[in-house]
Each structure stands twice: as C-alpha cells, then as structure tokens.
C-alpha cells in the first residue's frame, strides 16, 4: 500500500451538505462545503464549536454519509460504496486518530498498533517487525506489551498514531488529537506527526481548536457555519 | 491479532458476568442431560413393565371376559388360536386365570392364580427373570408354585415352604391343593406382588378342573411391526375373540406415556428459553457497553461480518466452556442417577390401571440424551446471540463513536 496516489487529490468534497435532525430542529452542520486535500498536506480544519469540523472529518472518513454533494477519497465516491467496500477503504487508505485515543482495552500497545495490518491479512512476522519499528519511531520502545490502562494519555495517543499509520494510509484523519493531553505531550505528539509528515510523506488532516496545532499546520482551513471561511496555505 | 484471541480477552474483561452466564448455561445443560436420561429411563421402565411384564403388546380374551372375569368365560379353541398366531410369526403365551385363597400355617390371603406354560411364557414375559429367591416354574414339576413377594411376606413363606390354595373349580367342586414354594418373585407389580400364585398350566387345569381352553393369550409382536398393523393382522387369526392392544387396555397409561414425552419437550423449552434470556441479556450488555469500541473497530476497517464473527466467537467461547462443564458434571450425576435413581413416589409405589409405576426413576443415558440437550442449547444460544450480534454489525460507526 503506497503512502499516496501518484496523481490527483486524496480528498475532494464537492458542495457537501449535512443536516441532522435534533428532535424537531434541523441542524445544518455543513452548508455546501468544497474542499480538496492533496498528498503530503499537513492541514488543520479549525472553527468554533458547531462549525462542522468533526462532521467534515467523519464524512471524509466514511463514518457518516452526506445529505448532499459528493465525498471522494482517492477518486472513490464514498456514496457509491457499499458497507464492505467502505470498510475496506477505511482499513486500507484512511488512518484515524481520535480525541479520546480509543485503543481497544483488551489489546496490548503492539496488538492495537498492528490491528489494521492484521485485518489486511499481513502475516504475523511481517506485522510484528513493522509494528516494533513503528513503536520505536513514536517513542514507545519497551512498551509494546502494555495494555492501554498501563499507559499514560500521551503514550496511548502515540499508540493510536502508530495504529493510524501502520498500514501506510493515504491520509490520517485526526480529530482533536491533542485535546486530552497536557501541553508538553501535545507538543511531543505534534513533533511526531510533523516528522511523520516530513520524513514519510504521511498526509494529515486535523480538526482542532488547539492553537498549537493551528500554528504547526501548513494549511489552515477555518470553517464557520458549515462553510469555508478562510483557507490559508503556509508552504515553505 | 487474531479475532479469536480478541474474543477470548473480551469474554474475560468482565469475568464475573461471564462466569454467571457460563454457570447458567452449564447448569441448564446438566439439568437437561439428567432430565432426558431420567425420562428415557422412566419410559423404558414403564414400557418394560407394561410390555414385558404385565400386559404384552396385545392381549386376546374370550368376548365378555374383561367385563366379567370369570373362570367360565374362556377361549375353548385357544390351542388352535395359539398355533395360528405362532405360524404368523407372533410370540404368544396362553394363560389361565382364577382367584382363590392362599394359606400357610395360620396365615391366609386372597390370591390371583395364574396357570401358564413356563417355557412359552418366558418368551413373552420377563416375569420368569424376576425371581428373587429360588427358581422359576418347571413344567415337569406341577406340584410347585412361584409366588409374589408380599404374599410370601404375608404368609411368612420361604422357598421350600408349602402353600395351600383354595378355590371353586369349574365343575363346582372345591379346588384344594398344596404346593411347594419353588420361587419368590421380586418386585413385579402390585397385583402380582400382593397375591400372585404362578402354577404350571397342568397344575392349574388339575386344580380348577379345566381340561382345555385359556382365559388370556398374551402376544408380543415382531419389532418391525406397528401396534395397529399387529391388531389388524391378529383379528382374523383370533376370530370370535376380543383383540386389544396395550394402549386400548390401558388408555390412561398410554396417554400418560405420550404426555411424559411431551412434558420433556416443554421442560426443555422452559429451561433453555430461560438460559437463552440470560445469554441474550449478557450479550446485549456486552455489546451495548462497548458500542463506542465497536464503532472504533468499524472505523479502523472491521467489516460488519467481522463484528458479527467477533460477537459469535465470544458467545461460542462461553458456550464451549459451558458445554464442557455441563458434560463433565453430568458424568458423576448420570452415574448416580443410573445406579441409585431418583425417588419420585411414596414408599410402596403407585399403581395406575393395575400397572405398578416406578417409584424410583433410574436414568437410562444414551447418545441422544447427551446430544439432544447440547444441540437444543446451541440452537437457543444461536438465536439469543443473533440479535445483539446483528445490532453490533450494522451499527453506523459515527453513531457508535459518539455513543456515551
């Protein structure tokens, strides 16, 4: 599995709308969002609560379906994919990092990190070698056999990052990845993700409130009321 | 990371709940294995008692004898009927029946007199094998009798003792004879236990002045023939006489026989539905407390089928442990039930339509009584797990991840 496709955007959202029903009230989370993410980007989506950041990430990750418009990942229209094809796309091409780490509590750090590889059918030996190297890369040497409840929040988030990049996805979607950790850990995690972006070319798309993430992003998209308010590129 | 390893760890993340579920399933299975064995044993005991000891498959009487069991109402052509039935492949034993008084020393008691051909009767009835003390009748020794165990106790008789039998003979004279006790029967049935006096046919004819004929012909049918087929085949062979299957002779017992099998099915359902509800509850809790986790798994690429498999493997692990424990526990329990049985009635036993019902139920385990409860348990578990498993499989990741 390659880090990104040779050509074309990884993510393309065209006039995407998302409306939720909350009781009798219709909530318009996204109101015609257009967005393109190219390979190798280190992009943050910011905006006030309710601006549609997480909704956008959920739609890109195929976790939710839009009310209108189209969401494409590597040229695949997610709306046209069935449950199984969508599962396969998430497994093979999209990595997730969640705010609350969301590691599987009964699995060790190594087992959590290798989960996607196992789902892909990668053999034990290759999997273990790859995950050992990855855990070293994210600074978790010697902690491979610890369960999540034996790791700190920062360590758990590192495992989550290792899990997200283990299968070399086209894009890693990180929803508020620094929200539950202290400043030092947040900086450490950002260093790590930045390094993975620079060294390995992993594409990251964050949704965040955190000014530290916004400051590090090479592209900052600000959403207001479900639409792009500003799109600032800081390349170079 | 194998799905089975993950499922194993999931089972033990709430070990107390898993053990409660496993215990419920194991005990449910154990009870059903024992119950199935006991019911099978009871039905076998009943069947043996009815068919092999007391009644036979079919009985033939002279018309009117059953309404008025008199010494004078008999089948005078019994020899011809017996020959015809044997030629048709049936095992038969003609019996002579009468009533009288039995006495020994200062004791006396009412007696049910039975005259039979010892060899021929042994082919249709197991009474000959139920001699507890002494020996079964010998056709060459007409001066000897075999008696029921309670009659022996009442008359204070032992093997080798003498019993006096008094009755009225068919010619109106007083029948009066002394017999040597050749054997004392074990538990056969109320009537025989209390008053049964077995004589050879020759001795009976001599005592009661009955040169020919028989009051009853007991028939055992070939194993490949149904009762109704046998009845149809026997009627023309015993023309002019009354041919009745044991079900017609003992309708209440026949119904009870069928009801017992029905009761077993109902009992199975009740116990297993209860077990199913426990498991459904457990699996629902196990799924709903991990909705968010299942959402994450799906986000990471678990297909709906993988989630379904995970839940089924988890319940499969619990089921396998339960079946192993249930079957292991059933080994000593079945041994006990087979050897010592389960007392189900008052001392002295219960008699229904003259047939002694077993006071102690003994288990008669078989492959069926072991496998049937297991298969029924697996069937119930499958349906109990299906709902939570499908629910988990089809849950939308975004809803699951937001779940609190």
Coordinates of N, CA and C in Angstrom, one line a residue, chain A residues 5-225:
Chain A
X5 N -1.5 8.3 -3.6 CA -1.6 8.1 -5.1 C -0.6 9.0 -5.8
X6 N -0.3 8.5 -7.0 CA 0.7 9.2 -7.8 C 0.2 10.6 -8.2
X7 N -1.0 10.7 -8.5 CA -1.6 11.9 -9.0 C -3.0 12.1 -8.5
X8 N -3.5 13.4 -8.5 CA -4.8 13.7 -8.1 C -4.9 13.9 -6.6
X9 N -6.0 14.6 -6.2 CA -6.2 14.9 -4.8 C -6.5 13.6 -4.0
X10 N -6.2 13.6 -2.7 CA -6.6 12.4 -1.9 C -8.0 12.6 -1.5
X11 N -8.4 13.8 -1.2 CA -9.8 14.1 -0.7 C -10.4 15.2 -1.6
X12 N -11.6 15.0 -2.0 CA -12.3 16.0 -2.8 C -13.8 16.1 -2.3
X13 N -14.1 17.2 -1.7 CA -15.5 17.4 -1.3 C -16.2 18.4 -2.2
X14 N -17.3 18.1 -2.8 CA -18.0 19.0 -3.7 C -19.3 19.3 -3.2
X15 N -19.5 20.6 -2.8 CA -20.8 21.1 -2.4 C -21.5 20.2 -1.4
X16 N -20.8 19.8 -0.4 CA -21.3 18.8 0.6 C -22.1 19.5 1.7
X17 N -23.3 18.9 1.8 CA -24.2 19.4 2.9 C -24.5 18.2 3.9
X18 N -24.7 18.6 5.1 CA -25.0 17.6 6.1 C -26.0 18.2 7.1
X19 N -27.2 17.6 7.2 CA -28.2 18.1 8.0 C -28.6 17.0 9.0
X20 N -28.6 17.4 10.3 CA -29.0 16.5 11.4 C -30.4 16.9 11.8
X21 N -31.1 15.9 12.3 CA -32.4 16.2 12.9 C -32.2 16.0 14.4
X22 N -32.3 17.1 15.1 CA -32.3 17.0 16.6 C -33.6 17.3 17.2
X23 N -34.4 16.3 17.4 CA -35.8 16.5 17.8 C -36.5 17.1 16.6
X24 N -37.2 18.2 16.9 CA -38.0 18.9 15.8 C -37.1 19.8 15.0
X25 N -35.8 20.0 15.5 CA -35.0 21.1 14.9 C -34.0 20.4 13.9
X26 N -33.9 21.1 12.7 CA -32.9 20.7 11.7 C -31.6 21.4 11.9
X27 N -30.5 20.7 12.1 CA -29.2 21.3 12.3 C -28.4 21.2 11.0
X28 N -28.1 22.3 10.4 CA -27.3 22.3 9.2 C -25.8 22.3 9.6
X29 N -25.2 21.2 9.7 CA -23.8 21.1 10.1 C -22.8 21.6 9.0
X30 N -23.1 21.2 7.8 CA -22.3 21.6 6.6 C -23.3 22.2 5.6
X31 N -22.9 23.3 5.0 CA -23.8 24.0 4.0 C -23.1 24.2 2.7
X32 N -22.8 23.2 2.0 CA -22.1 23.3 0.7 C -20.6 23.5 0.8
X33 N -20.0 22.5 1.4 CA -18.5 22.6 1.7 C -17.8 22.0 0.4
X34 N -16.8 22.8 0.0 CA -15.9 22.4 -1.1 C -14.5 22.4 -0.5
X35 N -13.9 21.2 -0.7 CA -12.5 21.1 -0.1 C -11.7 20.1 -0.9
X36 N -10.5 20.4 -1.1 CA -9.6 19.4 -1.8 C -8.3 19.3 -0.9
X37 N -7.9 18.1 -0.6 CA -6.7 17.8 0.1 C -5.7 17.0 -0.8
X38 N -4.5 17.6 -1.0 CA -3.5 17.0 -1.8 C -2.6 16.1 -1.0
X39 N -1.9 15.1 -1.7 CA -1.0 14.3 -1.0 C 0.1 15.1 -0.3
X40 N 0.4 14.6 0.9 CA 1.5 15.2 1.7 C 1.2 16.4 2.5
X41 N -0.1 16.8 2.5 CA -0.5 18.0 3.2 C -0.5 17.7 4.7
X42 N -0.4 18.8 5.5 CA -0.4 18.8 6.9 C -1.4 19.9 7.3
X43 N -2.7 19.5 7.2 CA -3.7 20.5 7.2 C -4.6 20.5 8.4
X44 N -5.0 21.6 8.9 CA -5.9 21.7 10.1 C -7.1 22.4 9.7
X45 N -8.3 21.8 10.2 CA -9.5 22.5 10.0 C -9.9 23.1 11.4
X46 N -10.1 24.3 11.4 CA -10.4 24.9 12.7 C -11.8 25.6 12.6
X47 N -12.2 26.1 13.7 CA -13.5 26.8 13.7 C -14.2 26.6 15.0
X48 N -15.2 27.5 15.3 CA -15.9 27.4 16.6 C -16.7 26.0 16.6
X49 N -17.1 25.8 17.8 CA -17.9 24.6 18.0 C -19.2 24.7 17.2
X50 N -19.5 23.6 16.5 CA -20.7 23.5 15.7 C -20.4 24.1 14.3
X51 N -19.2 24.3 14.0 CA -18.9 24.9 12.6 C -18.8 23.7 11.6
X52 N -18.7 22.5 12.0 CA -18.8 21.4 11.1 C -17.4 20.7 10.9
X53 N -16.4 21.0 11.8 CA -15.1 20.3 11.6 C -15.2 18.8 11.7
X54 N -15.7 18.4 12.8 CA -15.8 16.9 13.1 C -16.7 16.2 12.0
X55 N -17.8 16.9 11.7 CA -18.7 16.4 10.7 C -17.9 16.1 9.3
X56 N -17.1 17.1 9.0 CA -16.3 17.0 7.7 C -15.4 15.8 7.8
X57 N -14.7 15.7 8.9 CA -13.8 14.5 9.1 C -14.5 13.2 9.0
X58 N -15.7 13.2 9.7 CA -16.5 11.9 9.7 C -16.9 11.6 8.2
X59 N -17.2 12.6 7.5 CA -17.7 12.3 6.1 C -16.5 11.8 5.2
X60 N -15.3 12.5 5.4 CA -14.1 12.1 4.7 C -13.7 10.7 5.0
X61 N -13.9 10.3 6.3 CA -13.5 9.0 6.8 C -14.5 7.9 6.5
X62 N -15.6 8.3 5.8 CA -16.7 7.3 5.5 C -17.4 6.8 6.7
X63 N -17.3 7.6 7.8 CA -18.0 7.1 9.0 C -19.5 7.6 9.0
X64 N -19.7 8.6 8.2 CA -21.1 9.2 8.1 C -21.3 9.5 6.6
X65 N -22.6 9.7 6.3 CA -22.9 10.0 4.9 C -23.5 11.4 4.7
X66 N -23.1 12.1 3.7 CA -23.6 13.4 3.5 C -25.1 13.5 3.1
X67 N -25.7 14.6 3.4 CA -27.1 14.8 2.9 C -27.1 15.2 1.5
X68 N -26.1 15.9 1.0 CA -26.0 16.3 -0.4 C -24.5 16.5 -0.8
X69 N -24.3 16.5 -2.1 CA -22.9 16.7 -2.6 C -22.2 15.3 -2.6
X70 N -20.9 15.4 -3.0 CA -20.1 14.2 -3.0 C -18.8 14.3 -2.3
X71 N -18.4 13.1 -1.7 CA -17.1 13.0 -1.0 C -16.3 11.9 -1.7
X72 N -15.2 12.3 -2.2 CA -14.3 11.4 -2.9 C -13.0 11.2 -2.1
X73 N -12.6 10.0 -2.0 CA -11.2 9.7 -1.4 C -10.5 8.9 -2.5
X74 N -9.4 9.5 -2.9 CA -8.6 8.9 -4.0 C -9.4 8.5 -5.2
X75 N -10.3 9.4 -5.5 CA -11.2 9.2 -6.7 C -12.4 8.3 -6.5
X76 N -12.5 7.7 -5.3 CA -13.7 6.8 -5.0 C -14.8 7.7 -4.4
X77 N -16.0 7.7 -5.0 CA -17.1 8.4 -4.5 C -17.7 7.5 -3.3
X78 N -17.5 8.0 -2.1 CA -17.9 7.2 -0.9 C -19.4 6.8 -0.9
X79 N -20.2 7.7 -1.5 CA -21.7 7.5 -1.5 C -22.0 6.3 -2.4
X80 N -21.1 5.9 -3.3 CA -21.4 4.8 -4.2 C -20.9 3.5 -3.7
X81 N -20.2 3.5 -2.5 CA -19.6 2.3 -2.0 C -20.5 1.6 -1.0
X82 N -20.6 0.3 -1.0 CA -21.3 -0.5 -0.1 C -20.6 -0.6 1.2
X83 N -21.3 -1.2 2.3 CA -20.7 -1.3 3.6 C -19.3 -1.9 3.6
X84 N -19.2 -3.0 2.8 CA -17.9 -3.8 2.8 C -16.8 -3.0 2.2
X85 N -17.2 -2.4 1.0 CA -16.2 -1.6 0.3 C -15.7 -0.4 1.1
X86 N -16.6 0.1 1.8 CA -16.3 1.3 2.6 C -15.4 0.8 3.8
X87 N -15.7 -0.3 4.4 CA -14.8 -0.9 5.4 C -13.4 -1.1 4.9
X88 N -13.3 -1.7 3.7 CA -12.0 -1.9 3.1 C -11.3 -0.6 2.8
X89 N -12.0 0.4 2.3 CA -11.3 1.7 2.1 C -10.8 2.3 3.4
X90 N -11.6 2.2 4.4 CA -11.1 2.8 5.7 C -9.9 2.0 6.2
X91 N -10.0 0.7 6.0 CA -8.9 -0.2 6.5 C -7.6 0.1 5.7
X92 N -7.7 0.3 4.4 CA -6.5 0.3 3.6 C -6.0 1.7 3.3
X93 N -6.9 2.7 3.3 CA -6.5 4.1 2.8 C -6.6 5.2 3.8
X94 N -7.3 4.9 4.9 CA -7.6 6.0 5.9 C -7.1 5.6 7.3
X95 N -6.4 6.5 7.9 CA -6.0 6.2 9.3 C -6.8 7.2 10.2
X96 N -7.1 6.8 11.4 CA -7.9 7.6 12.3 C -7.1 7.8 13.6
X97 N -7.1 9.1 14.1 CA -6.6 9.3 15.5 C -7.7 10.1 16.1
X98 N -8.2 9.5 17.3 CA -9.4 10.1 17.9 C -8.9 10.9 19.2
X99 N -9.8 11.8 19.5 CA -9.5 12.7 20.7 C -9.3 11.9 22.0
X100 N -10.1 10.8 22.1 CA -10.0 10.0 23.4 C -9.2 8.7 23.2
X101 N -8.3 8.8 22.2 CA -7.3 7.7 21.9 C -8.1 6.5 21.3
X102 N -9.1 6.0 22.1 CA -9.9 4.9 21.6 C -9.1 3.7 21.2
X103 N -8.2 3.3 22.1 CA -7.5 2.0 21.9 C -8.4 0.9 22.4
X104 N -8.2 -0.3 21.9 CA -9.0 -1.4 22.3 C -8.4 -1.9 23.7
X105 N -9.2 -1.8 24.7 CA -8.6 -2.1 26.1 C -8.0 -3.4 26.3
X106 N -8.5 -4.4 25.6 CA -8.1 -5.8 25.9 C -6.8 -6.1 25.1
X107 N -6.4 -5.2 24.2 CA -5.2 -5.5 23.4 C -4.0 -4.7 23.9
X108 N -2.8 -5.2 23.7 CA -1.6 -4.5 24.1 C -1.3 -3.4 23.1
X109 N -0.3 -2.6 23.4 CA 0.1 -1.5 22.5 C 0.4 -2.0 21.2
X110 N 1.2 -3.1 21.1 CA 1.6 -3.7 19.8 C 0.4 -4.2 19.1
X111 N -0.5 -4.9 19.8 CA -1.6 -5.5 19.2 C -2.6 -4.4 18.6
X112 N -2.7 -3.3 19.4 CA -3.5 -2.2 18.9 C -2.9 -1.7 17.6
X113 N -1.6 -1.5 17.7 CA -0.9 -0.8 16.5 C -1.0 -1.7 15.3
X114 N -1.0 -3.0 15.5 CA -1.0 -3.9 14.3 C -2.3 -4.3 13.9
X115 N -3.4 -3.8 14.5 CA -4.7 -4.3 14.2 C -5.1 -4.2 12.7
X116 N -4.8 -3.0 12.2 CA -5.2 -2.8 10.8 C -4.4 -3.7 9.9
X117 N -3.2 -3.9 10.2 CA -2.3 -4.9 9.4 C -2.9 -6.3 9.5
X118 N -3.4 -6.6 10.7 CA -4.0 -8.0 10.9 C -5.2 -8.1 10.0
X119 N -6.0 -7.0 10.0 CA -7.3 -7.0 9.2 C -6.9 -7.1 7.7
X120 N -5.8 -6.6 7.3 CA -5.4 -6.7 5.9 C -4.8 -8.1 5.6
X121 N -4.6 -8.9 6.6 CA -4.1 -10.3 6.4 C -2.6 -10.3 6.3
X122 N -1.9 -9.3 6.8 CA -0.4 -9.3 6.8 C 0.0 -10.4 7.8
X123 N 1.0 -11.2 7.4 CA 1.4 -12.3 8.3 C 2.1 -11.8 9.6
X124 N 2.0 -12.7 10.6 CA 2.5 -12.4 11.9 C 3.9 -11.7 12.0
X125 N 4.8 -12.4 11.3 CA 6.2 -12.0 11.4 C 6.4 -10.6 10.8
X126 N 5.9 -10.3 9.6 CA 6.0 -9.0 9.0 C 5.3 -8.0 9.9
X127 N 4.2 -8.3 10.4 CA 3.4 -7.4 11.2 C 4.1 -7.0 12.4
X128 N 4.6 -8.0 13.1 CA 5.3 -7.7 14.4 C 6.6 -6.9 14.1
X129 N 7.3 -7.2 13.0 CA 8.5 -6.4 12.7 C 8.2 -5.0 12.4
X130 N 7.1 -4.8 11.6 CA 6.7 -3.5 11.3 C 6.3 -2.6 12.5
X131 N 5.5 -3.3 13.3 CA 4.9 -2.6 14.5 C 6.0 -2.3 15.5
X132 N 7.0 -3.2 15.6 CA 8.1 -2.9 16.6 C 8.9 -1.7 16.1
X133 N 9.1 -1.6 14.8 CA 9.8 -0.4 14.3 C 9.0 0.9 14.5
X134 N 7.7 0.7 14.2 CA 6.8 1.9 14.4 C 6.7 2.4 15.8
X135 N 6.6 1.4 16.7 CA 6.5 1.8 18.1 C 7.8 2.5 18.6
X136 N 9.0 2.1 18.0 CA 10.2 2.7 18.3 C 10.2 4.2 17.7
X137 N 9.6 4.3 16.5 CA 9.5 5.6 15.8 C 8.7 6.6 16.6
X138 N 7.6 6.1 17.3 CA 6.8 7.0 18.0 C 7.2 7.1 19.5
X139 N 8.4 6.5 19.8 CA 8.9 6.7 21.1 C 8.3 5.8 22.2
X140 N 7.9 4.6 21.8 CA 7.3 3.7 22.8 C 8.1 2.4 22.9
X141 N 9.5 2.5 22.8 CA 10.3 1.3 23.0 C 10.1 0.7 24.3
X142 N 9.9 -0.6 24.3 CA 9.8 -1.4 25.6 C 8.4 -1.3 26.1
X143 N 7.5 -0.7 25.5 CA 6.1 -0.6 26.0 C 5.1 -1.4 25.1
X144 N 5.7 -2.2 24.3 CA 4.8 -3.0 23.3 C 3.8 -3.9 23.9
X145 N 4.2 -4.4 25.1 CA 3.3 -5.4 25.7 C 2.3 -4.8 26.8
X146 N 2.4 -3.5 26.9 CA 1.5 -2.9 27.9 C 0.1 -2.7 27.3
X147 N -0.9 -2.9 28.2 CA -2.3 -2.6 27.8 C -2.5 -1.1 28.0
X148 N -3.6 -0.6 27.3 CA -3.9 0.8 27.4 C -3.9 1.4 28.8
X149 N -4.5 0.6 29.7 CA -4.7 1.2 31.1 C -3.3 1.2 31.8
X150 N -2.3 0.7 31.2 CA -0.9 0.8 31.8 C -0.1 1.9 31.1
X151 N -0.7 2.7 30.2 CA 0.0 3.7 29.5 C -0.6 5.1 29.9
X152 N 0.2 6.1 29.8 CA -0.3 7.5 30.0 C -1.1 7.9 28.8
X153 N -1.8 9.1 29.0 CA -2.6 9.6 27.8 C -1.8 9.8 26.6
X154 N -0.6 10.4 26.8 CA 0.3 10.7 25.7 C 0.8 9.4 25.0
X155 N 1.1 8.5 25.9 CA 1.6 7.2 25.3 C 0.4 6.5 24.5
X156 N -0.8 6.6 25.1 CA -1.9 6.0 24.3 C -2.1 6.6 23.0
X157 N -2.0 8.0 23.0 CA -2.2 8.7 21.7 C -1.1 8.3 20.7
X158 N 0.1 8.1 21.2 CA 1.2 7.6 20.3 C 0.9 6.3 19.7
X159 N 0.3 5.4 20.5 CA -0.1 4.1 20.0 C -1.1 4.3 18.9
X160 N -2.1 5.2 19.2 CA -3.1 5.5 18.2 C -2.6 6.0 16.9
X161 N -1.5 6.8 17.1 CA -0.9 7.4 15.8 C -0.2 6.2 15.1
X162 N 0.5 5.4 15.9 CA 1.2 4.2 15.2 C 0.1 3.3 14.5
X163 N -1.0 3.1 15.2 CA -2.1 2.3 14.6 C -2.6 3.0 13.3
X164 N -2.7 4.3 13.3 CA -3.2 5.0 12.2 C -2.3 5.0 11.0
X165 N -1.0 4.9 11.2 CA 0.0 5.0 10.1 C 0.5 3.6 9.7
X166 N 0.2 2.6 10.5 CA 0.8 1.3 10.3 C 0.6 0.7 8.9
X167 N -0.6 1.0 8.4 CA -0.9 0.4 7.1 C -0.6 1.3 5.9
X168 N 0.2 2.4 6.3 CA 0.5 3.4 5.3 C -0.7 3.9 4.5
X169 N -1.6 4.6 5.2 CA -2.8 5.0 4.5 C -2.5 6.3 3.7
X170 N -3.5 6.6 2.8 CA -3.4 7.8 2.0 C -3.5 9.0 2.9
X171 N -4.3 8.9 3.9 CA -4.5 10.1 4.8 C -4.8 9.7 6.2
X172 N -4.3 10.5 7.1 CA -4.6 10.3 8.6 C -5.6 11.4 9.0
X173 N -6.7 11.0 9.5 CA -7.7 12.0 10.0 C -7.6 12.0 11.5
X174 N -7.2 13.2 12.0 CA -7.0 13.3 13.5 C -8.0 14.3 14.0
X175 N -8.9 13.8 14.8 CA -10.0 14.6 15.4 C -9.6 15.1 16.8
X176 N -9.2 16.3 16.9 CA -8.8 16.9 18.2 C -7.7 16.0 18.8
X177 N -6.6 15.7 18.2 CA -5.7 14.7 18.8 C -5.0 15.2 20.0
X178 N -5.0 16.5 20.3 CA -4.2 17.0 21.4 C -5.2 17.5 22.5
X179 N -6.4 17.2 22.4 CA -7.4 17.8 23.3 C -7.3 17.2 24.7
X180 N -6.9 16.0 24.8 CA -6.9 15.3 26.1 C -5.5 15.2 26.7
X181 N -4.6 15.9 26.2 CA -3.2 15.7 26.8 C -2.7 17.1 27.2
X182 N -1.7 17.0 28.1 CA -1.1 18.3 28.6 C -0.2 18.9 27.5
X183 N 0.3 20.1 27.8 CA 0.9 20.9 26.7 C 2.2 20.2 26.2
X184 N 3.0 19.7 27.2 CA 4.2 19.1 26.8 C 4.0 17.9 25.9
X185 N 3.0 17.1 26.3 CA 2.6 15.9 25.5 C 2.1 16.3 24.1
X186 N 1.3 17.4 24.1 CA 0.7 17.9 22.9 C 1.8 18.3 21.9
X187 N 2.8 19.0 22.4 CA 4.0 19.4 21.6 C 4.7 18.2 21.0
X188 N 4.9 17.2 21.9 CA 5.6 16.0 21.6 C 4.8 15.2 20.4
X189 N 3.5 15.1 20.6 CA 2.7 14.5 19.6 C 2.7 15.2 18.3
X190 N 2.7 16.5 18.4 CA 2.8 17.3 17.1 C 4.1 17.2 16.4
X191 N 5.2 17.1 17.3 CA 6.5 16.9 16.7 C 6.5 15.6 15.9
X192 N 5.9 14.6 16.6 CA 5.9 13.2 16.0 C 5.2 13.3 14.7
X193 N 4.0 13.9 14.7 CA 3.2 13.8 13.4 C 3.8 14.7 12.3
X194 N 4.4 15.8 12.8 CA 5.1 16.6 11.8 C 6.3 15.8 11.1
X195 N 7.0 15.1 12.0 CA 8.1 14.3 11.5 C 7.6 13.2 10.5
X196 N 6.5 12.6 10.9 CA 6.0 11.5 10.0 C 5.6 12.1 8.7
X197 N 5.0 13.3 8.8 CA 4.6 14.0 7.5 C 5.8 14.4 6.6
X198 N 6.9 14.9 7.3 CA 8.1 15.3 6.6 C 8.9 14.2 6.1
X199 N 9.1 13.2 7.0 CA 10.0 12.1 6.6 C 9.3 11.0 5.8
X200 N 8.1 10.7 6.1 CA 7.4 9.6 5.4 C 6.4 10.1 4.4
X201 N 6.1 11.4 4.4 CA 5.1 11.9 3.5 C 3.7 11.6 3.8
X202 N 3.4 11.2 5.1 CA 2.1 10.9 5.5 C 1.2 12.2 5.5
X203 N 0.0 12.1 4.9 CA -0.9 13.2 4.8 C -1.7 13.3 6.1
X204 N -1.8 14.4 6.7 CA -2.6 14.6 8.0 C -3.6 15.6 7.7
X205 N -4.8 15.3 8.2 CA -5.9 16.3 8.3 C -6.5 16.3 9.7
X206 N -6.3 17.5 10.3 CA -6.8 17.6 11.7 C -8.1 18.4 11.8
X207 N -8.9 18.1 12.8 CA -9.9 19.1 13.2 C -9.4 19.5 14.5
X208 N -9.4 20.8 14.8 CA -8.9 21.2 16.1 C -9.3 22.6 16.5
X209 N -9.3 22.8 17.8 CA -9.4 24.1 18.5 C -8.1 24.6 18.9
X210 N -7.1 23.7 19.0 CA -5.9 23.9 19.7 C -5.0 24.8 18.9
X211 N -4.6 26.0 19.4 CA -3.8 27.0 18.7 C -2.4 26.4 18.3
X212 N -1.9 25.4 19.2 CA -0.6 24.8 18.8 C -0.7 24.0 17.5
X213 N -1.8 23.3 17.4 CA -2.0 22.5 16.1 C -2.1 23.5 14.9
X214 N -2.9 24.6 15.2 CA -3.1 25.5 14.1 C -1.8 26.2 13.7
X215 N -1.0 26.5 14.7 CA 0.3 27.1 14.4 C 1.2 26.2 13.6
X216 N 1.1 24.9 13.8 CA 2.0 24.0 13.1 C 1.5 23.6 11.8
X217 N 0.2 23.8 11.5 CA -0.3 23.3 10.3 C 0.2 24.1 9.1
X218 N 0.4 23.4 8.0 CA 1.0 24.1 6.8 C -0.2 24.6 6.0
X219 N -1.4 24.2 6.3 CA -2.6 24.8 5.7 C -3.6 24.8 6.8
X220 N -4.2 26.0 6.9 CA -5.3 26.1 7.9 C -6.6 26.6 7.3
X221 N -7.6 25.7 7.4 CA -8.9 26.0 6.9 C -9.8 26.3 8.0
X222 N -10.4 27.5 7.9 CA -11.3 27.9 9.0 C -12.8 27.7 8.5
X223 N -13.5 26.9 9.3 CA -14.9 26.8 8.9 C -15.8 27.6 9.8
X224 N -16.8 28.2 9.2 CA -17.8 28.9 10.0 C -19.2 28.6 9.4
X225 N -20.1 28.1 10.3 CA -21.4 27.7 9.9 C -21.4 26.7 8.7

